[in-house]
Amino acid sequence: MFEKILIANRGEIALRVVRACRELGVRTVAVYSTADRDSAVVRLADEAVCIGPPESRLSYLNAPAIVEAARRTGAQAVHPGYGFLSEDADFAEICADNGLVFVGPPPEVMSALGDKSRARVLMGAAGLPLPPGSLETLGTAERARAVAEEIGYPVIIKGAAGGGGRGMAVVWSERDFTEAYERTRIAAQAAFGDDRVYVERYLAQARHVEVQVLCDGYGNGVHLGTRDCSVQRRHQKLVEEGPAPALSGSTLDALAETALRGALSAGYTGAGTFEFLVDEAERFHFIEINCRIQVEHPVTEMITGVDLVHEQLHIAGGVPLRLRQSDVRINGVALECRVNVEDPARNFLPTPGRLTRFAPPSGPFTRVDTHGYPGYQVGPYYDSLLAKVVVWAPERDLALSRMERALHEFDVAGPGVHTTIPFVRRVLDDAAFRKGRYSTALVERLLAPADPPDVSAPHAPSSRTS
Ligand code: MV4
């Protein structure tokens, strides 16, 4: 195992990694921007190095500064957390060139699977079911339109270099295709410097279910069950749960085995997530792979008892996976609610400010991953995730009431500061959510204006035309 590693991230995930390291007897180097001087991770890590000003590009994305901090402190490995450099194959390569172990898959694997179109081709070849669509990126709009015609509408145009929902467009009819296609290509070029796109059948009302896998560098791998992440707004997840509810045991098993087959076929190593869309008939389709530890990993930790960050560090250190598939048992239900410093009433606008009150929940089977503390200054520079409230229970109903209880306890306030707590409480209260029968359409339904009063009576003609 490593003696010392550097954590190239901030916020709650940096703390999460520091905790895993202390438990394993690994010394830690935190890196921080000047905006994060007073952060909890700077205090809790064994050492801390300032790597630049607040702007991410000059600090948490500043590969030379991070590598230099590792060199100066004698760190042997770099844990990238999620976001920032976590899926940057060039950064993983730079680490290797500087004698640093990158905690994640090999750069070639990350580069292949990070290209969503290549991932689609590779996973299709490995026998994973795909949404109907093109097997290559497409050139002219004319040719792409012919492909869309064959697939049948609605279709979704996706940028190959995109991810997490960026650079996509849904097209409902042929009439709108060409314009959407050109627009998506231009947007992809601007956002990723890569205008390659591909087309899939758009699966509306599907559930977004993902599978956690762990693979070592010796051909061993395990799957660790499913998480439902359908509760999203603009591709930001708000509530996650595991195992995915209201699916048959055979579907859950098939999803997990399919993901692991895909991971092993690609030479994947470390912790990874395979995303699928599951339709009403429980047919599932592979969409993409996340080559990192994810925000929602605690859900899986709660239902398996496996510490995923410990496993990441062991795998990166070359230790063969000790866990066998028969050791993995999915036990009970876990829910996670994200607490972002945003105002749901103002289009989820971030509301940075000082936390004059901060008392997160506690109690039985309740875990809160957060970097917040009373007096903490939430800045405007980074994403607004402040805390993840995670609960476990043997049954889903009890997990729901436990989460309601936990959110009721959460005392967080400050001048101008709002959080997503009221909104996630509405999600928990929703009848479809309570039944476990929800899809990616749930959040939109909750955010749609309430039905106007019945105006169809005489003297008040409806202005609605449908
Ligand atoms: C899709 C899809 C439907 N059909 N692909 C969104 C993020 C990225 N990981 C993949 N995503 C989707 N891909 C096909 N062929 C639906 C989503 C999707 C979604 C789309 C619109 C609005 C919200 C969404 C939430 C989750 C997934």
Coordinates of C-alpha atoms in Angstrom, one line a residue, residues 207 226 243-255 278 281-282 437:
R207 CA -35.4 4.9 -15.5
T226 CA -27.6 -1.0 -8.8
P243 CA -31.0 -1.1 -5.1
A244 CA -33.0 0.3 -8.0
P245 CA -36.7 -0.1 -6.8
A246 CA -39.6 -1.9 -8.4
L247 CA -37.5 -4.0 -10.7
S248 CA -37.5 -7.8 -10.6
G249 CA -34.6 -9.7 -9.1
S250 CA -33.8 -11.2 -12.4
T251 CA -33.5 -7.8 -14.1
L252 CA -31.3 -6.5 -11.3
D253 CA -29.0 -9.5 -11.6
A254 CA -28.9 -9.3 -15.4
L255 CA -28.0 -5.6 -15.2
V278 CA -34.5 0.7 -18.2
A281 CA -40.9 -3.6 -19.8
E282 CA -37.6 -3.8 -17.8
R437 CA -42.3 3.8 -9.8

